[in-house]
C-alpha atoms as a PDB file:
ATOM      1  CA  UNK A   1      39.347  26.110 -25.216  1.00  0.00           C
ATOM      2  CA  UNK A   2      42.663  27.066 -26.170  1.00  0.00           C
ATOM      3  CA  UNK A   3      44.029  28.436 -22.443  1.00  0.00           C
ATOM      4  CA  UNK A   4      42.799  31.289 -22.970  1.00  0.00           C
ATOM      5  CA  UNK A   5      40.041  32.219 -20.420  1.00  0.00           C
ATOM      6  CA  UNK A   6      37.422  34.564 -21.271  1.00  0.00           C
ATOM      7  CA  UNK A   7      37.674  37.632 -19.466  1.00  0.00           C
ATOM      8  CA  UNK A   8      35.180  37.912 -16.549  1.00  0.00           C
ATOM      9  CA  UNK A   9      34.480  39.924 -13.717  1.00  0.00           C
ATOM     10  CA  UNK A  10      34.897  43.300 -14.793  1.00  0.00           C
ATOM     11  CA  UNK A  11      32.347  46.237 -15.609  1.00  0.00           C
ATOM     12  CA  UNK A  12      32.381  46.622 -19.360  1.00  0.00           C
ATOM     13  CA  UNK A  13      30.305  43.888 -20.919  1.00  0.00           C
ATOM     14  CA  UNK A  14      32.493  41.563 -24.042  1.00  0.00           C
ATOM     15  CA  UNK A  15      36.236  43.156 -23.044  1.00  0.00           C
ATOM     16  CA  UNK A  16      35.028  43.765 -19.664  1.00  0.00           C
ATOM     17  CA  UNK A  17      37.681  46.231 -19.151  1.00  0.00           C
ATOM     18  CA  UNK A  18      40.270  45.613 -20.658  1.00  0.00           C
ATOM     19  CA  UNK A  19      42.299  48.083 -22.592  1.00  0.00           C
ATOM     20  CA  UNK A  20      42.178  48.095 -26.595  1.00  0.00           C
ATOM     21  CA  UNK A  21      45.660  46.722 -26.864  1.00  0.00           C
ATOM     22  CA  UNK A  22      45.254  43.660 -23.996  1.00  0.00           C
ATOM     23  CA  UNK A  23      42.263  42.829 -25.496  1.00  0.00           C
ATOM     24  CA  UNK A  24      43.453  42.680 -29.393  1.00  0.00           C
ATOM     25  CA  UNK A  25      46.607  40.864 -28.164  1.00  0.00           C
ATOM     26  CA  UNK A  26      44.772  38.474 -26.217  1.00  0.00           C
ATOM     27  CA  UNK A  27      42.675  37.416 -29.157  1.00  0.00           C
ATOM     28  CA  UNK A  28      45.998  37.770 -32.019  1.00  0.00           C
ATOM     29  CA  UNK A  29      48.115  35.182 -29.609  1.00  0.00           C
ATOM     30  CA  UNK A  30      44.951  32.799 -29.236  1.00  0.00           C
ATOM     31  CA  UNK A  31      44.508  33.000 -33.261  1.00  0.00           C
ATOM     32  CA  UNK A  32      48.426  32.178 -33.502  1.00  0.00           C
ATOM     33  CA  UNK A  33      48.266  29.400 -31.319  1.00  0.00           C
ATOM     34  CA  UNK A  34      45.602  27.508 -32.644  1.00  0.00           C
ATOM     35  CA  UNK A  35      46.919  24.561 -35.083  1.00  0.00           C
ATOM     36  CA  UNK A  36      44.099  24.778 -37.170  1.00  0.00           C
ATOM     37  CA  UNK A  37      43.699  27.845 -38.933  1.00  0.00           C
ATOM     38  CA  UNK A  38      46.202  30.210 -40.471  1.00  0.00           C
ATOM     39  CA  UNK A  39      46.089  33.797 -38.837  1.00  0.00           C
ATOM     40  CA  UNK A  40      48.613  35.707 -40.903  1.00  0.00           C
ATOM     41  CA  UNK A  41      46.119  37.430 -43.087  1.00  0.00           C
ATOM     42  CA  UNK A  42      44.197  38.285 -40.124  1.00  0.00           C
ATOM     43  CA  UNK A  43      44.049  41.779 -38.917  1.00  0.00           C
ATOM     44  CA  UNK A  44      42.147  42.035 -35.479  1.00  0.00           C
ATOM     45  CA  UNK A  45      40.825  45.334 -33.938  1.00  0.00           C
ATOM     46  CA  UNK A  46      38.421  47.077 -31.651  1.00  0.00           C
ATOM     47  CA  UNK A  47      35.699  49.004 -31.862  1.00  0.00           C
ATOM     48  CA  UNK A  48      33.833  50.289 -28.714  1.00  0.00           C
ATOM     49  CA  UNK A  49      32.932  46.537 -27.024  1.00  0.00           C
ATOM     50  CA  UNK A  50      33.553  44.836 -30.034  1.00  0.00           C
ATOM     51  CA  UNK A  51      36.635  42.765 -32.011  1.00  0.00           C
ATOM     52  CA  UNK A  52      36.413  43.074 -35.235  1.00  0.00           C
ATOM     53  CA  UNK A  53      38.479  40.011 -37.600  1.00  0.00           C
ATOM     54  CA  UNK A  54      39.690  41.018 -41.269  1.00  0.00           C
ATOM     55  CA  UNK A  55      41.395  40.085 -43.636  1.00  0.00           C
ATOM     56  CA  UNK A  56      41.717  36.487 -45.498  1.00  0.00           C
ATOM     57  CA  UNK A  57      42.205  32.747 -44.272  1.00  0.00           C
ATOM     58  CA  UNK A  58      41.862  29.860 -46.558  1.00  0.00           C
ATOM     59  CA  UNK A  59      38.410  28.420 -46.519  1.00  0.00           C
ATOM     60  CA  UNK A  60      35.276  29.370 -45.617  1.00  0.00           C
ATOM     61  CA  UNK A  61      35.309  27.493 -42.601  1.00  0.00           C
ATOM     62  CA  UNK A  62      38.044  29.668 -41.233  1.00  0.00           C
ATOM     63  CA  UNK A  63      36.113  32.460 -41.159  1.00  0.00           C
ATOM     64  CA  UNK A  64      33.877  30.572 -38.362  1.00  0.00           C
ATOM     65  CA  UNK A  65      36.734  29.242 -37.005  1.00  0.00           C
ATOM     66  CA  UNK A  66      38.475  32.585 -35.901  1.00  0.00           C
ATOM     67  CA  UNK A  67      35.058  33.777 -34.461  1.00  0.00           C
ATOM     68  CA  UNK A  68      34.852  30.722 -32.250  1.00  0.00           C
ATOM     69  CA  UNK A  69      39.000  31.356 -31.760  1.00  0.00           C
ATOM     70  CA  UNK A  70      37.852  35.136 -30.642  1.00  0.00           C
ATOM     71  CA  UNK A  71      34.428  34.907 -28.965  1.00  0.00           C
ATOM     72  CA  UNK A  72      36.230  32.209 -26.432  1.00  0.00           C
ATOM     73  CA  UNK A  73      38.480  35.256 -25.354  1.00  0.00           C
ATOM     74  CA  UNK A  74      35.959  38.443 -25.220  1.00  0.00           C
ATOM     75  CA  UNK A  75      32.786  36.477 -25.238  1.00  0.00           C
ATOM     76  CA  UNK A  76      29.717  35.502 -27.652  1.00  0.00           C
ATOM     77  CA  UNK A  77      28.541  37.910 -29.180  1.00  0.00           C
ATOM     78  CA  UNK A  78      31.397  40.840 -29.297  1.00  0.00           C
ATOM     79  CA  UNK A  79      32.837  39.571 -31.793  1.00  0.00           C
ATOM     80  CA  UNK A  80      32.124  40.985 -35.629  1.00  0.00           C
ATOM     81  CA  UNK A  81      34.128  39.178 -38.956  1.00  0.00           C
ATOM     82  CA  UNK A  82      35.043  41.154 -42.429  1.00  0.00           C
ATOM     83  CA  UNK A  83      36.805  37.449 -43.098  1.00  0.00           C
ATOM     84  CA  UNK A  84      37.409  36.139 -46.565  1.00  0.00           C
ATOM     85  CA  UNK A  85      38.142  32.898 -47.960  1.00  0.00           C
ATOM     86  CA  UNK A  86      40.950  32.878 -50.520  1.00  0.00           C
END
């Protein structure tokens, strides 16, 4: 865990509501901050309860990376990836 609790006890099940832009900041500073994978080429979003990662990181183990990096924000399972490796 990066610092970065998950969001809990609220109504709306992954974001748990949150607003579109806390939410998508939340999980862009937590991709920033981690050491281990480089976030520039990643674009995050929302749609309805779900983030949605795209763009390009370096290997393929990135890609699972930034899920991990995301789903410890919003949750398991709200997060979707349109990730590739370079």
């Amino acid at each position: 865990m990066l610092g970065f609790p998950a969001f809990t006890g609220h109504g709306e099940p992954g974001r748990q509501g949150h607003s579109d832009a806390a939410t998508r900041a939340s999980v862009e500073s937590a991709l920033h901050a981690a050491a281990d994978i480089e976030a520039g080429e990643i674009t995050v979003s929302i749609s309805g309860s779900y983030v949605i990662l795209e763009g390009f990181v370096r290997q393929r183990g990135d890609v699972e990376r930034a899920i991990e990096i995301a789903e410890g924000v919003v949750g398991r399972g709200y997060v979707r990836a349109r990730l590739l490796p370079r």
